[in-house]
Amino acid sequence: MRSPREYHSIDDVRQALAGQLDRARGAALFDRIDWFDGLRRHCFPDTPIRILQAQEDAQDAWLFLLSPTPRRVSALANWYSFSWAPLFPGAPDAATRQRLLDALARHLLKGCAQIDLYPLEEAAPMMAALRRAGWFAVERPMGGRHILPLAGRSFADYWTSRPGRLRTLVRRKGRNSSYTLSIEERLTDDLWRDYVDVHARSWKQPEPDAGLAFLHDLARRESAAGTLRLGFARLERRPVATQFWTVDGGVALIHKLSHDRAHDAGSPGTLLSHAMFAHAIDTDRVETIDYGTGDNGYKTDWMERRIPLHRIDAFNPRYASAWLPAARTAISALVG
């Protein structure tokens, strides 16, 4: 096995990957080089990146990391990321994966005092590698993803299994509703202006400019690929609710929901969700719908399974500066 290599430029990583993490090669959205590039450019433009590659024969492993301080690294991820994980483009066997992770964990001991990784679905392999390398590592459950496995069901079959209060709400609010619903697959400047307009009037906090730029970049890219699903509820042509979904590889991802708070009584967001789910299930024929991270209560009305997420905090015992935060993290994990 050759010594791990570090990259500090996405362009250099693209060249080294030779297309392995591209859409055309089947990479899922949160594993694509374009996803990491968008996060870096729009959300972390001033934070150095450290992208690590370990290689054994024809197999390799990649860690996409940020370096917010010279001796600390974090996952290159934020609230838009449904998951983060070490990536293995060639799909090596489990034993090879573990050796590659071991090499990366040992490499990080050089000059790094602290690591934090989130959101991981599977933490055990990375935890094992860090501990074998000599890191003091703590893993904690932290939130979850809510998904809907459809198992071949039609929307009608799915809808009959929803809670009665949700079905009653949709039936009652949909009766004689004045809202016009639409689902767009191609982004235009006008549609994006409508999206931003709704979000500004949403119950959610206003999206930072960097976040909107990131989402706009994602929307343009997914529109070009035919995977964008941008839903609107309108009243007399003015948008009052919107939803940003993508559909790819049999999976529908729900990225953002927004609605005008002045229209809460009419529940346009709920009516739009009903239409978006119906379209994803019966028209796009997806196998899974993923509501992303966050344990919001409303998600359980629509979803049927929760995937726990985990956070890893690791501390290098060679640095005295890491001892106190390591102790605090360990105590927090015990009492939490």
C-alpha atoms as a printed R data frame, in Angstrom:
    type eleno elety resid chain resno       x      y       z
1   ATOM     1    CA   MET     A     1   0.000  0.000   0.000
2   ATOM     2    CA   ARG     A     2   1.349  3.406  -0.945
3   ATOM     3    CA   SER     A     3   1.383  6.260   1.572
4   ATOM     4    CA   PRO     A     4  -1.865  8.249   1.627
5   ATOM     5    CA   ARG     A     5  -1.939 11.335  -0.521
6   ATOM     6    CA   GLU     A     6  -3.487 14.704   0.293
7   ATOM     7    CA   TYR     A     7  -5.193 17.127  -2.067
8   ATOM     8    CA   HIS     A     8  -6.149 20.726  -1.385
9   ATOM     9    CA   SER     A     9  -7.892 21.462  -4.682
10  ATOM    10    CA   ILE     A    10 -11.107 19.973  -6.054
11  ATOM    11    CA   ASP     A    11  -9.688 20.281  -9.569
12  ATOM    12    CA   ASP     A    12  -6.743 18.079  -8.612
13  ATOM    13    CA   VAL     A    13  -9.126 15.549  -7.066
14  ATOM    14    CA   ARG     A    14 -11.225 15.464 -10.239
15  ATOM    15    CA   GLN     A    15  -8.151 14.630 -12.241
16  ATOM    16    CA   ALA     A    16  -7.081 11.892  -9.829
17  ATOM    17    CA   LEU     A    17 -10.564 10.360  -9.727
18  ATOM    18    CA   ALA     A    18 -10.829 10.213 -13.523
19  ATOM    19    CA   GLY     A    19 -14.626 10.317 -13.390
20  ATOM    20    CA   GLN     A    20 -15.106  7.709 -10.668
21  ATOM    21    CA   LEU     A    21 -17.366  9.948  -8.564
22  ATOM    22    CA   ASP     A    22 -19.336 11.400 -11.462
23  ATOM    23    CA   ARG     A    23 -23.049 10.978 -12.112
24  ATOM    24    CA   ALA     A    24 -22.291  9.032 -15.279
25  ATOM    25    CA   ARG     A    25 -20.507  6.385 -13.215
26  ATOM    26    CA   GLY     A    26 -23.506  5.913 -10.936
27  ATOM    27    CA   ALA     A    27 -22.325  7.906  -7.920
28  ATOM    28    CA   ALA     A    28 -25.157  8.936  -5.607
29  ATOM    29    CA   LEU     A    29 -25.750 12.659  -5.128
30  ATOM    30    CA   PHE     A    30 -23.983 13.038  -1.762
31  ATOM    31    CA   ASP     A    31 -20.960 11.067  -3.023
32  ATOM    32    CA   ARG     A    32 -20.400 13.042  -6.224
33  ATOM    33    CA   ILE     A    33 -17.427 15.272  -6.792
34  ATOM    34    CA   ASP     A    34 -19.858 17.968  -7.988
35  ATOM    35    CA   TRP     A    35 -21.630 17.876  -4.609
36  ATOM    36    CA   PHE     A    36 -18.391 18.446  -2.711
37  ATOM    37    CA   ASP     A    37 -17.319 21.114  -5.162
38  ATOM    38    CA   GLY     A    38 -20.601 22.989  -4.655
39  ATOM    39    CA   LEU     A    39 -20.274 22.838  -0.874
40  ATOM    40    CA   ARG     A    40 -16.707 24.087  -1.018
41  ATOM    41    CA   ARG     A    41 -17.380 26.960  -3.425
42  ATOM    42    CA   HIS     A    42 -20.603 28.256  -1.892
43  ATOM    43    CA   CYS     A    43 -20.668 27.214   1.759
44  ATOM    44    CA   PHE     A    44 -16.997 26.986   2.735
45  ATOM    45    CA   PRO     A    45 -15.175 29.319   0.335
46  ATOM    46    CA   ASP     A    46 -12.665 30.470   2.956
47  ATOM    47    CA   THR     A    47 -12.090 27.141   4.733
48  ATOM    48    CA   PRO     A    48  -9.156 25.013   3.569
49  ATOM    49    CA   ILE     A    49 -10.004 21.507   2.412
50  ATOM    50    CA   ARG     A    50  -8.024 18.328   3.006
51  ATOM    51    CA   ILE     A    51  -9.009 15.481   0.724
52  ATOM    52    CA   LEU     A    52  -7.210 12.242   1.508
53  ATOM    53    CA   GLN     A    53  -6.679  9.226  -0.724
54  ATOM    54    CA   ALA     A    54  -5.365  5.825   0.369
55  ATOM    55    CA   GLN     A    55  -4.568  3.274  -2.328
56  ATOM    56    CA   GLU     A    56  -3.915 -0.446  -2.365
57  ATOM    57    CA   ASP     A    57  -3.361 -1.999  -5.777
58  ATOM    58    CA   ALA     A    58  -6.325 -0.829  -7.901
59  ATOM    59    CA   GLN     A    59  -8.542  0.053  -4.924
60  ATOM    60    CA   ASP     A    60  -8.720  3.330  -3.101
61  ATOM    61    CA   ALA     A    61 -10.535  5.181  -0.316
62  ATOM    62    CA   TRP     A    62 -11.271  8.893  -0.090
63  ATOM    63    CA   LEU     A    63 -12.033 11.230   2.811
64  ATOM    64    CA   PHE     A    64 -13.474 14.633   1.915
65  ATOM    65    CA   LEU     A    65 -12.574 16.910   4.807
66  ATOM    66    CA   LEU     A    66 -12.472 20.555   5.861
67  ATOM    67    CA   SER     A    67  -9.687 22.027   7.969
68  ATOM    68    CA   PRO     A    68 -11.294 24.893   9.915
69  ATOM    69    CA   THR     A    69  -8.104 25.214  11.997
70  ATOM    70    CA   PRO     A    70  -4.595 23.930  11.233
71  ATOM    71    CA   ARG     A    71  -4.900 21.010  13.682
72  ATOM    72    CA   ARG     A    72  -8.554 20.108  13.258
73  ATOM    73    CA   VAL     A    73 -10.486 18.444  10.454
74  ATOM    74    CA   SER     A    74 -14.207 17.952   9.922
75  ATOM    75    CA   ALA     A    75 -16.386 16.219   7.359
76  ATOM    76    CA   LEU     A    76 -16.946 18.282   4.232
77  ATOM    77    CA   ALA     A    77 -20.670 18.416   4.933
78  ATOM    78    CA   ASN     A    78 -23.363 20.670   6.386
79  ATOM    79    CA   TRP     A    79 -27.151 20.773   6.874
80  ATOM    80    CA   TYR     A    80 -27.703 20.116   3.163
81  ATOM    81    CA   SER     A    81 -25.880 16.767   3.433
82  ATOM    82    CA   PHE     A    82 -28.141 13.800   4.165
83  ATOM    83    CA   SER     A    83 -25.053 11.703   4.877
84  ATOM    84    CA   TRP     A    84 -21.264 11.700   4.799
85  ATOM    85    CA   ALA     A    85 -18.988  8.675   4.582
86  ATOM    86    CA   PRO     A    86 -15.559  7.510   3.437
87  ATOM    87    CA   LEU     A    87 -15.852  6.760  -0.275
88  ATOM    88    CA   PHE     A    88 -14.638  3.628  -2.051
89  ATOM    89    CA   PRO     A    89 -15.150  4.159  -5.808
90  ATOM    90    CA   GLY     A    90 -13.999  0.669  -6.777
91  ATOM    91    CA   ALA     A    91 -16.179 -1.134  -4.198
92  ATOM    92    CA   PRO     A    92 -13.379 -3.144  -2.531
93  ATOM    93    CA   ASP     A    93 -14.156 -6.007  -0.149
94  ATOM    94    CA   ALA     A    94 -14.581 -5.355   3.577
95  ATOM    95    CA   ALA     A    95 -11.042 -6.351   4.540
96  ATOM    96    CA   THR     A    96  -9.509 -4.034   1.928
97  ATOM    97    CA   ARG     A    97 -11.782 -1.192   3.013
98  ATOM    98    CA   GLN     A    98 -10.625 -1.555   6.589
99  ATOM    99    CA   ARG     A    99  -6.943 -1.537   5.620
100 ATOM   100    CA   LEU     A   100  -7.490  1.609   3.572
101 ATOM   101    CA   LEU     A   101  -9.289  3.307   6.467
102 ATOM   102    CA   ASP     A   102  -6.509  2.255   8.835
103 ATOM   103    CA   ALA     A   103  -3.962  3.940   6.562
104 ATOM   104    CA   LEU     A   104  -5.997  7.155   6.477
105 ATOM   105    CA   ALA     A   105  -6.455  7.187  10.254
106 ATOM   106    CA   ARG     A   106  -2.708  6.766  10.803
107 ATOM   107    CA   HIS     A   107  -1.967  9.514   8.292
108 ATOM   108    CA   LEU     A   108  -4.229 11.950  10.138
109 ATOM   109    CA   LEU     A   109  -2.166 11.540  13.317
110 ATOM   110    CA   LYS     A   110   0.487 13.694  11.646
111 ATOM   111    CA   GLY     A   111  -0.249 17.291  12.523
112 ATOM   112    CA   CYS     A   112  -3.909 16.810  13.439
113 ATOM   113    CA   ALA     A   113  -5.203 17.049  17.020
114 ATOM   114    CA   GLN     A   114  -8.970 16.681  16.537
115 ATOM   115    CA   ILE     A   115 -11.432 15.153  14.078
116 ATOM   116    CA   ASP     A   116 -15.216 15.476  13.940
117 ATOM   117    CA   LEU     A   117 -17.271 13.565  11.398
118 ATOM   118    CA   TYR     A   118 -21.039 13.914  10.868
119 ATOM   119    CA   PRO     A   119 -23.523 12.729   9.582
120 ATOM   120    CA   LEU     A   120 -22.556  9.057   9.307
121 ATOM   121    CA   GLU     A   121 -25.013  6.206   8.898
122 ATOM   122    CA   GLU     A   122 -22.377  3.597   9.668
123 ATOM   123    CA   ALA     A   123 -19.725  4.677  12.151
124 ATOM   124    CA   ALA     A   124 -18.150  1.352  13.179
125 ATOM   125    CA   PRO     A   125 -15.505  0.946  10.422
126 ATOM   126    CA   MET     A   126 -14.183  4.488  10.862
127 ATOM   127    CA   MET     A   127 -14.261  4.170  14.655
128 ATOM   128    CA   ALA     A   128 -12.272  0.930  14.478
129 ATOM   129    CA   ALA     A   129  -9.670  2.492  12.197
130 ATOM   130    CA   LEU     A   130  -9.236  5.557  14.395
131 ATOM   131    CA   ARG     A   131  -8.837  3.530  17.572
132 ATOM   132    CA   ARG     A   132  -6.367  1.125  16.001
133 ATOM   133    CA   ALA     A   133  -4.306  4.095  14.847
134 ATOM   134    CA   GLY     A   134  -4.151  5.463  18.400
135 ATOM   135    CA   TRP     A   135  -6.904  8.086  18.384
136 ATOM   136    CA   PHE     A   136  -9.190  8.521  21.378
137 ATOM   137    CA   ALA     A   137 -12.510  8.304  19.532
138 ATOM   138    CA   VAL     A   138 -16.088  8.703  20.752
139 ATOM   139    CA   GLU     A   139 -19.178  7.844  18.716
140 ATOM   140    CA   ARG     A   140 -22.580  9.303  19.568
141 ATOM   141    CA   PRO     A   141 -26.022  8.960  18.000
142 ATOM   142    CA   MET     A   142 -27.129 12.323  16.672
143 ATOM   143    CA   GLY     A   143 -30.434 12.661  14.888
144 ATOM   144    CA   GLY     A   144 -31.666 10.576  12.018
145 ATOM   145    CA   ARG     A   145 -32.893 10.356   8.445
146 ATOM   146    CA   HIS     A   146 -36.526  9.611   7.692
147 ATOM   147    CA   ILE     A   147 -37.206  7.468   4.638
148 ATOM   148    CA   LEU     A   148 -40.102  5.753   2.911
149 ATOM   149    CA   PRO     A   149 -39.366  2.367   1.290
150 ATOM   150    CA   LEU     A   150 -42.202  1.822  -1.192
151 ATOM   151    CA   ALA     A   151 -41.792 -1.884  -1.965
152 ATOM   152    CA   GLY     A   152 -43.710 -1.551  -5.230
153 ATOM   153    CA   ARG     A   153 -46.740  0.237  -3.755
154 ATOM   154    CA   SER     A   154 -48.821  2.682  -5.752
155 ATOM   155    CA   PHE     A   155 -49.584  6.085  -4.302
156 ATOM   156    CA   ALA     A   156 -53.144  4.956  -3.540
157 ATOM   157    CA   ASP     A   157 -51.815  2.005  -1.542
158 ATOM   158    CA   TYR     A   158 -49.348  4.232   0.294
159 ATOM   159    CA   TRP     A   159 -51.941  6.909   1.024
160 ATOM   160    CA   THR     A   160 -54.396  4.512   2.676
161 ATOM   161    CA   SER     A   161 -51.689  3.700   5.251
162 ATOM   162    CA   ARG     A   162 -51.158  7.326   6.284
163 ATOM   163    CA   PRO     A   163 -52.460  8.601   9.628
164 ATOM   164    CA   GLY     A   164 -56.140  9.464   9.538
165 ATOM   165    CA   ARG     A   165 -55.508 13.048  10.641
166 ATOM   166    CA   LEU     A   166 -53.249 13.652   7.625
167 ATOM   167    CA   ARG     A   167 -55.680 12.128   5.124
168 ATOM   168    CA   THR     A   168 -58.535 14.126   6.669
169 ATOM   169    CA   LEU     A   169 -56.527 17.349   6.505
170 ATOM   170    CA   VAL     A   170 -55.698 16.870   2.812
171 ATOM   171    CA   ARG     A   171 -59.286 15.968   1.988
172 ATOM   172    CA   ARG     A   172 -60.712 18.912   3.922
173 ATOM   173    CA   LYS     A   173 -58.215 21.538   2.704
174 ATOM   174    CA   GLY     A   174 -58.241 20.219  -0.844
175 ATOM   175    CA   ARG     A   175 -61.999 20.519  -1.136
176 ATOM   176    CA   ASN     A   176 -62.693 23.689  -3.154
177 ATOM   177    CA   SER     A   177 -59.067 24.787  -2.737
178 ATOM   178    CA   SER     A   178 -58.029 27.931  -4.601
179 ATOM   179    CA   TYR     A   179 -54.411 26.827  -4.879
180 ATOM   180    CA   THR     A   180 -52.945 25.748  -8.201
181 ATOM   181    CA   LEU     A   181 -50.284 23.047  -7.910
182 ATOM   182    CA   SER     A   182 -47.467 22.413 -10.395
183 ATOM   183    CA   ILE     A   183 -44.275 20.361 -10.544
184 ATOM   184    CA   GLU     A   184 -41.473 21.679 -12.744
185 ATOM   185    CA   GLU     A   185 -38.550 19.651 -14.094
186 ATOM   186    CA   ARG     A   186 -36.667 22.418 -15.876
187 ATOM   187    CA   LEU     A   187 -35.375 25.448 -14.012
188 ATOM   188    CA   THR     A   188 -35.901 28.950 -15.395
189 ATOM   189    CA   ASP     A   189 -34.932 32.337 -14.007
190 ATOM   190    CA   ASP     A   190 -38.596 33.084 -13.276
191 ATOM   191    CA   LEU     A   191 -39.073 29.845 -11.371
192 ATOM   192    CA   TRP     A   192 -35.999 30.518  -9.262
193 ATOM   193    CA   ARG     A   193 -37.221 34.019  -8.453
194 ATOM   194    CA   ASP     A   194 -40.509 32.466  -7.347
195 ATOM   195    CA   TYR     A   195 -38.642 29.959  -5.191
196 ATOM   196    CA   VAL     A   196 -36.611 32.690  -3.480
197 ATOM   197    CA   ASP     A   197 -39.750 34.812  -3.020
198 ATOM   198    CA   VAL     A   198 -41.557 32.031  -1.147
199 ATOM   199    CA   HIS     A   199 -38.567 31.242   0.991
200 ATOM   200    CA   ALA     A   200 -38.305 34.878   2.069
201 ATOM   201    CA   ARG     A   201 -41.865 34.635   3.392
202 ATOM   202    CA   SER     A   202 -41.443 31.212   4.924
203 ATOM   203    CA   TRP     A   203 -41.626 30.233   8.577
204 ATOM   204    CA   LYS     A   204 -38.032 29.127   8.169
205 ATOM   205    CA   GLN     A   205 -35.205 31.542   8.843
206 ATOM   206    CA   PRO     A   206 -34.099 33.328   5.671
207 ATOM   207    CA   GLU     A   207 -31.602 31.303   3.679
208 ATOM   208    CA   PRO     A   208 -28.115 32.833   3.806
209 ATOM   209    CA   ASP     A   209 -26.927 34.116   0.457
210 ATOM   210    CA   ALA     A   210 -24.329 31.331   0.336
211 ATOM   211    CA   GLY     A   211 -27.051 28.735   0.907
212 ATOM   212    CA   LEU     A   212 -29.220 30.125  -1.865
213 ATOM   213    CA   ALA     A   213 -26.257 30.167  -4.220
214 ATOM   214    CA   PHE     A   214 -25.530 26.536  -3.361
215 ATOM   215    CA   LEU     A   215 -29.156 25.496  -3.913
216 ATOM   216    CA   HIS     A   216 -29.338 27.454  -7.182
217 ATOM   217    CA   ASP     A   217 -26.204 25.693  -8.400
218 ATOM   218    CA   LEU     A   218 -27.690 22.330  -7.413
219 ATOM   219    CA   ALA     A   219 -31.014 23.153  -9.073
220 ATOM   220    CA   ARG     A   220 -29.317 24.136 -12.342
221 ATOM   221    CA   ARG     A   221 -27.233 20.969 -12.363
222 ATOM   222    CA   GLU     A   222 -30.159 18.670 -11.596
223 ATOM   223    CA   SER     A   223 -32.379 20.482 -14.088
224 ATOM   224    CA   ALA     A   224 -29.833 19.831 -16.835
225 ATOM   225    CA   ALA     A   225 -29.797 16.150 -15.847
226 ATOM   226    CA   GLY     A   226 -33.605 15.923 -15.796
227 ATOM   227    CA   THR     A   227 -33.717 15.001 -12.107
228 ATOM   228    CA   LEU     A   228 -35.080 18.250 -10.636
229 ATOM   229    CA   ARG     A   229 -38.616 18.325  -9.237
230 ATOM   230    CA   LEU     A   230 -39.511 21.860  -8.151
231 ATOM   231    CA   GLY     A   231 -43.058 22.069  -6.840
232 ATOM   232    CA   PHE     A   232 -45.213 25.161  -6.372
233 ATOM   233    CA   ALA     A   233 -48.571 26.004  -4.864
234 ATOM   234    CA   ARG     A   234 -49.898 29.280  -6.246
235 ATOM   235    CA   LEU     A   235 -52.786 31.560  -5.432
236 ATOM   236    CA   GLU     A   236 -53.771 33.790  -8.329
237 ATOM   237    CA   ARG     A   237 -50.381 33.063  -9.918
238 ATOM   238    CA   ARG     A   238 -48.388 34.153  -6.850
239 ATOM   239    CA   PRO     A   239 -46.369 31.299  -5.328
240 ATOM   240    CA   VAL     A   240 -47.224 30.599  -1.677
241 ATOM   241    CA   ALA     A   241 -45.457 27.254  -1.127
242 ATOM   242    CA   THR     A   242 -42.580 25.476  -2.798
243 ATOM   243    CA   GLN     A   243 -40.652 22.215  -2.495
244 ATOM   244    CA   PHE     A   244 -37.227 21.334  -3.875
245 ATOM   245    CA   TRP     A   245 -36.838 17.612  -4.667
246 ATOM   246    CA   THR     A   246 -34.495 15.603  -6.849
247 ATOM   247    CA   VAL     A   247 -35.183 12.150  -8.282
248 ATOM   248    CA   ASP     A   248 -32.284  9.950  -9.292
249 ATOM   249    CA   GLY     A   249 -31.411  6.261  -9.165
250 ATOM   250    CA   GLY     A   250 -34.838  5.281  -7.906
251 ATOM   251    CA   VAL     A   251 -34.606  7.637  -4.913
252 ATOM   252    CA   ALA     A   252 -36.483 10.900  -4.374
253 ATOM   253    CA   LEU     A   253 -34.657 13.338  -2.082
254 ATOM   254    CA   ILE     A   254 -36.596 16.113  -0.357
255 ATOM   255    CA   HIS     A   255 -34.141 18.984   0.022
256 ATOM   256    CA   LYS     A   256 -36.180 22.025   1.011
257 ATOM   257    CA   LEU     A   257 -39.751 22.982   1.932
258 ATOM   258    CA   SER     A   258 -41.005 26.558   2.232
259 ATOM   259    CA   HIS     A   259 -44.381 28.225   2.514
260 ATOM   260    CA   ASP     A   260 -45.795 31.692   3.065
261 ATOM   261    CA   ARG     A   261 -46.814 31.931   6.718
262 ATOM   262    CA   ALA     A   262 -49.789 34.100   5.784
263 ATOM   263    CA   HIS     A   263 -51.382 31.023   4.188
264 ATOM   264    CA   ASP     A   264 -51.067 28.607   7.114
265 ATOM   265    CA   ALA     A   265 -54.837 28.258   7.377
266 ATOM   266    CA   GLY     A   266 -55.069 26.894   3.835
267 ATOM   267    CA   SER     A   267 -52.225 24.335   4.254
268 ATOM   268    CA   PRO     A   268 -50.776 24.830   0.754
269 ATOM   269    CA   GLY     A   269 -47.567 23.095   1.811
270 ATOM   270    CA   THR     A   270 -49.440 19.947   2.846
271 ATOM   271    CA   LEU     A   271 -51.459 19.915  -0.377
272 ATOM   272    CA   LEU     A   272 -48.245 20.343  -2.358
273 ATOM   273    CA   SER     A   273 -46.605 17.468  -0.442
274 ATOM   274    CA   HIS     A   274 -49.548 15.248  -1.390
275 ATOM   275    CA   ALA     A   275 -49.004 16.100  -5.050
276 ATOM   276    CA   MET     A   276 -45.207 15.691  -4.874
277 ATOM   277    CA   PHE     A   277 -45.445 12.271  -3.228
278 ATOM   278    CA   ALA     A   278 -48.033 11.142  -5.776
279 ATOM   279    CA   HIS     A   279 -45.821 12.272  -8.667
280 ATOM   280    CA   ALA     A   280 -42.685 10.629  -7.261
281 ATOM   281    CA   ILE     A   281 -44.465  7.337  -6.615
282 ATOM   282    CA   ASP     A   282 -46.763  6.959  -9.621
283 ATOM   283    CA   THR     A   283 -44.951  8.985 -12.315
284 ATOM   284    CA   ASP     A   284 -41.261  8.742 -11.404
285 ATOM   285    CA   ARG     A   285 -41.730  5.226  -9.973
286 ATOM   286    CA   VAL     A   286 -39.169  5.754  -7.242
287 ATOM   287    CA   GLU     A   287 -38.291  2.948  -4.856
288 ATOM   288    CA   THR     A   288 -37.522  5.205  -1.884
289 ATOM   289    CA   ILE     A   289 -38.346  8.722  -0.717
290 ATOM   290    CA   ASP     A   290 -35.840 10.323   1.649
291 ATOM   291    CA   TYR     A   291 -36.875 13.242   3.854
292 ATOM   292    CA   GLY     A   292 -33.302 13.901   4.948
293 ATOM   293    CA   THR     A   293 -31.925 14.730   8.367
294 ATOM   294    CA   GLY     A   294 -33.857 16.115  11.308
295 ATOM   295    CA   ASP     A   295 -36.435 14.594  13.612
296 ATOM   296    CA   ASN     A   296 -39.245 17.010  12.778
297 ATOM   297    CA   GLY     A   297 -42.539 15.616  13.998
298 ATOM   298    CA   TYR     A   298 -44.373 16.117  10.715
299 ATOM   299    CA   LYS     A   299 -42.012 13.737   8.918
300 ATOM   300    CA   THR     A   300 -43.410 10.707  10.735
301 ATOM   301    CA   ASP     A   301 -46.816 11.314   9.118
302 ATOM   302    CA   TRP     A   302 -45.251 10.809   5.686
303 ATOM   303    CA   MET     A   303 -42.336  8.445   6.366
304 ATOM   304    CA   GLU     A   304 -42.170  4.900   7.730
305 ATOM   305    CA   ARG     A   305 -38.564  4.311   8.756
306 ATOM   306    CA   ARG     A   306 -35.924  6.230  10.680
307 ATOM   307    CA   ILE     A   307 -32.203  5.649  10.050
308 ATOM   308    CA   PRO     A   308 -30.089  6.721  13.049
309 ATOM   309    CA   LEU     A   309 -27.169  9.026  12.287
310 ATOM   310    CA   HIS     A   310 -23.909  9.172  14.201
311 ATOM   311    CA   ARG     A   311 -21.155 11.631  14.991
312 ATOM   312    CA   ILE     A   312 -17.526 10.710  15.608
313 ATOM   313    CA   ASP     A   313 -15.218 12.932  17.642
314 ATOM   314    CA   ALA     A   314 -11.597 11.808  17.752
315 ATOM   315    CA   PHE     A   315  -8.676 13.288  19.678
316 ATOM   316    CA   ASN     A   316  -4.964 12.786  19.198
317 ATOM   317    CA   PRO     A   317  -3.422 11.987  22.628
318 ATOM   318    CA   ARG     A   318  -0.060 13.313  21.408
319 ATOM   319    CA   TYR     A   319  -1.459 16.845  21.780
320 ATOM   320    CA   ALA     A   320  -2.078 18.088  25.316
321 ATOM   321    CA   SER     A   321  -4.512 20.621  23.862
322 ATOM   322    CA   ALA     A   322  -6.806 17.711  22.947
323 ATOM   323    CA   TRP     A   323  -7.004 16.192  26.430
324 ATOM   324    CA   LEU     A   324  -9.620 18.535  27.936
325 ATOM   325    CA   PRO     A   325 -12.023 18.484  24.947
326 ATOM   326    CA   ALA     A   326 -11.591 14.707  24.810
327 ATOM   327    CA   ALA     A   327 -12.603 14.392  28.457
328 ATOM   328    CA   ARG     A   328 -15.592 16.710  27.974
329 ATOM   329    CA   THR     A   329 -16.749 14.771  24.910
330 ATOM   330    CA   ALA     A   330 -16.431 11.439  26.720
331 ATOM   331    CA   ILE     A   331 -18.491 12.727  29.666
332 ATOM   332    CA   SER     A   332 -21.090 14.191  27.315
333 ATOM   333    CA   ALA     A   333 -21.416 10.856  25.519
334 ATOM   334    CA   LEU     A   334 -21.897  9.027  28.836
335 ATOM   335    CA   VAL     A   335 -24.608 11.340  30.164
336 ATOM   336    CA   GLY     A   336 -26.250 11.981  26.799
